[in-house]
């Protein structure tokens, strides 16, 4: 069974631009979560989706948004990029809400 | 307010010896705990988990111990191997809520 896939793997954007990241969960998994990892801060929760509905949301500004499609694939969008948004963005999927399996991440660099 | 703390940013252990990684938490509502291993440029890989109704869970070389009264858990790796060198994240969740991660401990296993 294929794991969680994320595209693109690497991205360079300039301040003020917007970006969309994509995540395809493990087949059969209907829950998808997004995390931001920055040096020294660990993994910070962004949001979680189940069956196209946002179930939980972390403490991030409204510039960060996401959605989930009927096939469980998910996207997250960051508008008006800031230098501090440079990070590894990780997507995880789950079948039972207990065990979460992560993708390889998208490395976003904002210049 | 950091609800999951990994107070040792790094740990060095000789090959063949035991590695003990520690994690403390403050939220008494946490009822499920997980350990993840992360290599650079990859997403976290699920290692082992434990429910709050247990105090120990074993999987091969990996054992997780949970002390609820002390709000402390630990991951034991025996024997340690050079391939175990990675960053280890402790994570916790309360019910169906999202995972809350510690900031990680970098383990170096010296051949």
mmCIF file of C-alpha atoms in Angstrom:
data_model
loop_
_atom_site.group_PDB
_atom_site.id
_atom_site.type_symbol
_atom_site.label_atom_id
_atom_site.label_comp_id
_atom_site.label_asym_id
_atom_site.label_seq_id
_atom_site.Cartn_x
_atom_site.Cartn_y
_atom_site.Cartn_z
ATOM 1 C CA UNK A 1 0.000 0.000 0.000
ATOM 2 C CA UNK A 2 1.422 3.376 -0.970
ATOM 3 C CA UNK A 3 2.265 5.800 1.818
ATOM 4 C CA UNK A 4 1.291 9.430 2.214
ATOM 5 C CA UNK A 5 2.503 11.485 -0.723
ATOM 6 C CA UNK A 6 3.093 15.216 -0.788
ATOM 7 C CA UNK A 7 3.748 17.521 -3.712
ATOM 8 C CA UNK A 8 5.829 19.399 -4.422
ATOM 9 C CA UNK A 9 8.761 18.263 -2.295
ATOM 10 C CA UNK A 10 10.566 21.596 -2.530
ATOM 11 C CA UNK A 11 9.311 25.083 -3.235
ATOM 12 C CA UNK A 12 10.860 28.543 -3.299
ATOM 13 C CA UNK A 13 8.580 31.572 -3.148
ATOM 14 C CA UNK A 14 9.033 35.277 -2.508
ATOM 15 C CA UNK A 15 7.392 37.331 0.206
ATOM 16 C CA UNK A 16 3.825 38.317 -0.568
ATOM 17 C CA UNK A 17 3.148 35.396 -2.889
ATOM 18 C CA UNK A 18 0.780 32.566 -2.109
ATOM 19 C CA UNK A 19 1.404 28.837 -2.221
ATOM 20 C CA UNK A 20 -0.674 25.647 -2.393
ATOM 21 C CA UNK A 21 0.626 22.326 -1.100
ATOM 22 C CA UNK A 22 -0.960 18.977 -1.849
ATOM 23 C CA UNK A 23 -1.295 15.755 0.140
ATOM 24 C CA UNK A 24 -2.614 12.344 -0.874
ATOM 25 C CA UNK A 25 -3.361 10.124 2.142
ATOM 26 C CA UNK A 26 -2.904 6.383 2.414
ATOM 27 C CA UNK A 27 -5.678 4.613 0.562
ATOM 28 C CA UNK A 28 -8.683 4.208 2.839
ATOM 29 C CA UNK A 29 -7.611 6.894 5.304
ATOM 30 C CA UNK A 30 -10.201 9.614 5.617
ATOM 31 C CA UNK A 31 -8.455 11.810 8.200
ATOM 32 C CA UNK A 32 -5.695 14.181 7.190
ATOM 33 C CA UNK A 33 -3.689 16.546 9.383
ATOM 34 C CA UNK A 34 -1.143 19.205 8.536
ATOM 35 C CA UNK A 35 1.850 20.270 10.633
ATOM 36 C CA UNK A 36 4.538 22.910 10.319
ATOM 37 C CA UNK A 37 8.058 22.018 11.429
ATOM 38 C CA UNK A 38 10.606 24.741 12.058
ATOM 39 C CA UNK A 39 14.015 24.436 13.752
ATOM 40 C CA UNK A 40 13.652 24.549 17.503
ATOM 41 C CA UNK A 41 9.838 24.499 17.448
ATOM 42 C CA UNK A 42 9.088 20.889 16.727
ATOM 43 C CA UNK A 43 5.880 20.069 14.895
ATOM 44 C CA UNK A 44 3.119 22.632 15.222
ATOM 45 C CA UNK A 45 -0.423 21.534 14.392
ATOM 46 C CA UNK A 46 -2.147 23.456 11.608
ATOM 47 C CA UNK A 47 -5.460 21.707 10.948
ATOM 48 C CA UNK A 48 -7.196 18.370 10.613
ATOM 49 C CA UNK A 49 -9.832 17.224 8.149
ATOM 50 C CA UNK A 50 -12.215 14.305 8.105
ATOM 51 C CA UNK A 51 -14.635 13.660 5.264
ATOM 52 C CA UNK A 52 -14.126 17.138 3.802
ATOM 53 C CA UNK A 53 -14.825 18.838 7.163
ATOM 54 C CA UNK A 54 -12.272 20.684 9.254
ATOM 55 C CA UNK A 55 -12.382 19.053 12.674
ATOM 56 C CA UNK A 56 -9.617 20.866 14.487
ATOM 57 C CA UNK A 57 -7.555 23.961 13.866
ATOM 58 C CA UNK A 58 -4.266 25.054 15.388
ATOM 59 C CA UNK A 59 -3.171 28.498 16.450
ATOM 60 C CA UNK A 60 -2.103 29.911 13.099
ATOM 61 C CA UNK A 61 -3.199 33.132 11.380
ATOM 62 C CA UNK A 62 -5.975 33.134 8.817
ATOM 63 C CA UNK A 63 -3.388 33.268 6.023
ATOM 64 C CA UNK A 64 -3.156 29.501 6.505
ATOM 65 C CA UNK A 65 -6.105 27.568 5.148
ATOM 66 C CA UNK A 66 -6.856 24.107 3.927
ATOM 67 C CA UNK A 67 -9.453 21.872 2.440
ATOM 68 C CA UNK A 68 -10.161 18.224 1.783
ATOM 69 C CA UNK A 69 -11.724 16.717 -1.275
ATOM 70 C CA UNK A 70 -14.188 13.855 -1.586
ATOM 71 C CA UNK A 71 -11.340 11.448 -2.420
ATOM 72 C CA UNK A 72 -9.664 12.457 0.902
ATOM 73 C CA UNK A 73 -6.853 14.313 -0.838
ATOM 74 C CA UNK A 74 -6.063 17.556 0.922
ATOM 75 C CA UNK A 75 -4.514 20.895 0.074
ATOM 76 C CA UNK A 76 -3.237 23.673 2.255
ATOM 77 C CA UNK A 77 -2.793 27.246 1.139
ATOM 78 C CA UNK A 78 -0.687 30.031 2.568
ATOM 79 C CA UNK A 79 -1.396 33.525 1.308
ATOM 80 C CA UNK A 80 0.770 36.633 1.589
ATOM 81 C CA UNK A 81 3.870 34.632 2.430
ATOM 82 C CA UNK A 82 6.247 35.907 5.111
ATOM 83 C CA UNK A 83 9.872 34.956 5.699
ATOM 84 C CA UNK A 84 8.814 33.158 8.888
ATOM 85 C CA UNK A 85 6.656 30.768 6.879
ATOM 86 C CA UNK A 86 9.797 29.009 5.675
ATOM 87 C CA UNK A 87 9.435 25.517 7.092
ATOM 88 C CA UNK A 88 8.852 21.864 6.396
ATOM 89 C CA UNK A 89 5.124 21.260 5.979
ATOM 90 C CA UNK A 90 4.063 17.756 6.882
ATOM 91 C CA UNK A 91 0.857 15.962 6.105
ATOM 92 C CA UNK A 92 -0.317 12.892 7.998
ATOM 93 C CA UNK A 93 -3.220 10.527 7.487
ATOM 94 C CA UNK A 94 -5.040 8.173 9.809
ATOM 95 C CA UNK A 95 -7.617 5.428 9.681
ATOM 96 C CA UNK A 96 -8.505 5.371 13.380
ATOM 97 C CA UNK A 97 -7.444 8.808 14.688
ATOM 98 C CA UNK A 98 -4.877 7.084 16.923
ATOM 99 C CA UNK A 99 -2.022 6.142 14.603
ATOM 100 C CA UNK A 100 -0.929 8.856 12.201
ATOM 101 C CA UNK A 101 1.344 8.227 9.225
ATOM 102 C CA UNK A 102 3.357 11.080 7.793
ATOM 103 C CA UNK A 103 4.400 11.997 4.298
ATOM 104 C CA UNK A 104 7.904 13.191 3.400
ATOM 105 C CA UNK A 105 6.926 16.838 3.664
ATOM 106 C CA UNK A 106 7.182 19.894 1.451
ATOM 107 C CA UNK A 107 10.167 22.158 2.147
ATOM 108 C CA UNK A 108 9.006 25.745 1.601
ATOM 109 C CA UNK A 109 11.573 28.510 1.414
ATOM 110 C CA UNK A 110 10.365 32.111 1.369
ATOM 111 C CA UNK A 111 12.880 34.714 0.157
ATOM 112 C CA UNK B 1 2.503 26.654 26.962
ATOM 113 C CA UNK B 2 4.386 23.522 25.999
ATOM 114 C CA UNK B 3 2.256 20.541 26.928
ATOM 115 C CA UNK B 4 4.762 17.912 25.795
ATOM 116 C CA UNK B 5 8.390 18.405 26.747
ATOM 117 C CA UNK B 6 11.511 16.599 25.708
ATOM 118 C CA UNK B 7 14.119 18.215 27.901
ATOM 119 C CA UNK B 8 17.176 16.635 26.295
ATOM 120 C CA UNK B 9 17.853 18.106 22.851
ATOM 121 C CA UNK B 10 20.491 15.466 22.185
ATOM 122 C CA UNK B 11 21.772 12.108 23.429
ATOM 123 C CA UNK B 12 24.854 10.076 22.502
ATOM 124 C CA UNK B 13 25.042 6.335 23.149
ATOM 125 C CA UNK B 14 27.528 3.613 22.275
ATOM 126 C CA UNK B 15 26.405 0.941 19.839
ATOM 127 C CA UNK B 16 25.000 -2.056 21.682
ATOM 128 C CA UNK B 17 24.067 -0.102 24.802
ATOM 129 C CA UNK B 18 20.619 1.067 25.885
ATOM 130 C CA UNK B 19 19.214 4.391 24.691
ATOM 131 C CA UNK B 20 16.635 6.023 26.960
ATOM 132 C CA UNK B 21 14.664 8.955 25.632
ATOM 133 C CA UNK B 22 12.423 10.848 28.006
ATOM 134 C CA UNK B 23 9.256 12.854 27.639
ATOM 135 C CA UNK B 24 7.112 14.768 30.142
ATOM 136 C CA UNK B 25 3.599 16.076 29.671
ATOM 137 C CA UNK B 26 1.356 18.455 31.564
ATOM 138 C CA UNK B 27 -2.123 17.784 30.162
ATOM 139 C CA UNK B 28 -3.836 15.131 32.291
ATOM 140 C CA UNK B 29 -6.398 14.616 29.513
ATOM 141 C CA UNK B 30 -3.802 12.977 27.259
ATOM 142 C CA UNK B 31 -4.724 9.316 26.897
ATOM 143 C CA UNK B 32 -2.602 8.079 24.012
ATOM 144 C CA UNK B 33 1.102 8.511 23.442
ATOM 145 C CA UNK B 34 3.314 7.876 20.440
ATOM 146 C CA UNK B 35 6.965 7.951 19.511
ATOM 147 C CA UNK B 36 8.167 8.921 16.064
ATOM 148 C CA UNK B 37 11.596 8.748 14.493
ATOM 149 C CA UNK B 38 12.691 11.282 11.913
ATOM 150 C CA UNK B 39 15.615 11.330 9.517
ATOM 151 C CA UNK B 40 16.619 14.576 7.793
ATOM 152 C CA UNK B 41 14.546 15.406 4.694
ATOM 153 C CA UNK B 42 11.990 12.715 5.551
ATOM 154 C CA UNK B 43 8.681 12.726 7.368
ATOM 155 C CA UNK B 44 8.392 11.244 10.876
ATOM 156 C CA UNK B 45 8.034 7.470 10.991
ATOM 157 C CA UNK B 46 5.729 5.911 13.574
ATOM 158 C CA UNK B 47 7.645 3.715 16.021
ATOM 159 C CA UNK B 48 5.510 2.644 18.930
ATOM 160 C CA UNK B 49 2.516 3.822 20.936
ATOM 161 C CA UNK B 50 0.898 3.274 24.299
ATOM 162 C CA UNK B 51 -2.554 3.843 25.694
ATOM 163 C CA UNK B 52 -3.011 5.401 29.118
ATOM 164 C CA UNK B 53 -4.559 2.156 30.386
ATOM 165 C CA UNK B 54 -1.170 0.462 30.050
ATOM 166 C CA UNK B 55 2.199 1.183 31.616
ATOM 167 C CA UNK B 56 4.406 -0.666 29.148
ATOM 168 C CA UNK B 57 4.407 -1.636 25.504
ATOM 169 C CA UNK B 58 7.091 -3.568 23.694
ATOM 170 C CA UNK B 59 7.918 -4.000 20.023
ATOM 171 C CA UNK B 60 11.186 -5.688 19.258
ATOM 172 C CA UNK B 61 14.065 -3.514 20.414
ATOM 173 C CA UNK B 62 11.691 -0.691 21.384
ATOM 174 C CA UNK B 63 9.838 -0.423 24.694
ATOM 175 C CA UNK B 64 7.755 2.493 25.870
ATOM 176 C CA UNK B 65 7.042 3.020 29.558
ATOM 177 C CA UNK B 66 4.295 5.270 30.865
ATOM 178 C CA UNK B 67 4.154 6.653 34.406
ATOM 179 C CA UNK B 68 0.814 8.456 34.631
ATOM 180 C CA UNK B 69 1.264 9.726 38.157
ATOM 181 C CA UNK B 70 4.507 11.423 37.140
ATOM 182 C CA UNK B 71 3.155 12.384 33.703
ATOM 183 C CA UNK B 72 6.281 10.872 32.219
ATOM 184 C CA UNK B 73 7.025 8.441 29.452
ATOM 185 C CA UNK B 74 10.238 7.003 28.139
ATOM 186 C CA UNK B 75 11.404 5.100 25.090
ATOM 187 C CA UNK B 76 14.042 2.405 25.573
ATOM 188 C CA UNK B 77 16.013 1.097 22.614
ATOM 189 C CA UNK B 78 18.003 -2.066 23.298
ATOM 190 C CA UNK B 79 20.476 -2.703 21.823
ATOM 191 C CA UNK B 80 21.132 0.604 20.108
ATOM 192 C CA UNK B 81 22.337 0.456 16.513
ATOM 193 C CA UNK B 82 23.958 3.139 14.328
ATOM 194 C CA UNK B 83 20.846 3.144 12.119
ATOM 195 C CA UNK B 84 18.873 4.358 15.135
ATOM 196 C CA UNK B 85 20.610 7.727 14.881
ATOM 197 C CA UNK B 86 17.788 10.180 14.176
ATOM 198 C CA UNK B 87 15.569 12.725 15.880
ATOM 199 C CA UNK B 88 12.927 11.152 18.109
ATOM 200 C CA UNK B 89 9.641 12.918 18.770
ATOM 201 C CA UNK B 90 7.256 12.161 21.570
ATOM 202 C CA UNK B 91 3.590 12.932 20.839
ATOM 203 C CA UNK B 92 0.380 12.814 22.859
ATOM 204 C CA UNK B 93 -3.330 13.143 22.192
ATOM 205 C CA UNK B 94 -6.508 13.555 24.172
ATOM 206 C CA UNK B 95 -9.448 11.627 22.785
ATOM 207 C CA UNK B 96 -9.985 12.420 19.121
ATOM 208 C CA UNK B 97 -7.997 15.635 19.239
ATOM 209 C CA UNK B 98 -4.816 16.252 17.314
ATOM 210 C CA UNK B 99 -1.332 15.063 18.219
ATOM 211 C CA UNK B 100 0.757 17.419 20.327
ATOM 212 C CA UNK B 101 4.489 16.964 19.778
ATOM 213 C CA UNK B 102 7.576 17.603 21.822
ATOM 214 C CA UNK B 103 10.511 19.390 20.219
ATOM 215 C CA UNK B 104 12.488 16.212 19.703
ATOM 216 C CA UNK B 105 15.690 14.573 20.941
ATOM 217 C CA UNK B 106 18.532 13.926 18.527
ATOM 218 C CA UNK B 107 19.973 10.473 19.193
ATOM 219 C CA UNK B 108 23.471 9.653 18.000
ATOM 220 C CA UNK B 109 24.571 6.031 18.244
ATOM 221 C CA UNK B 110 28.335 5.801 18.088
ATOM 222 C CA UNK B 111 29.802 2.668 16.450
#
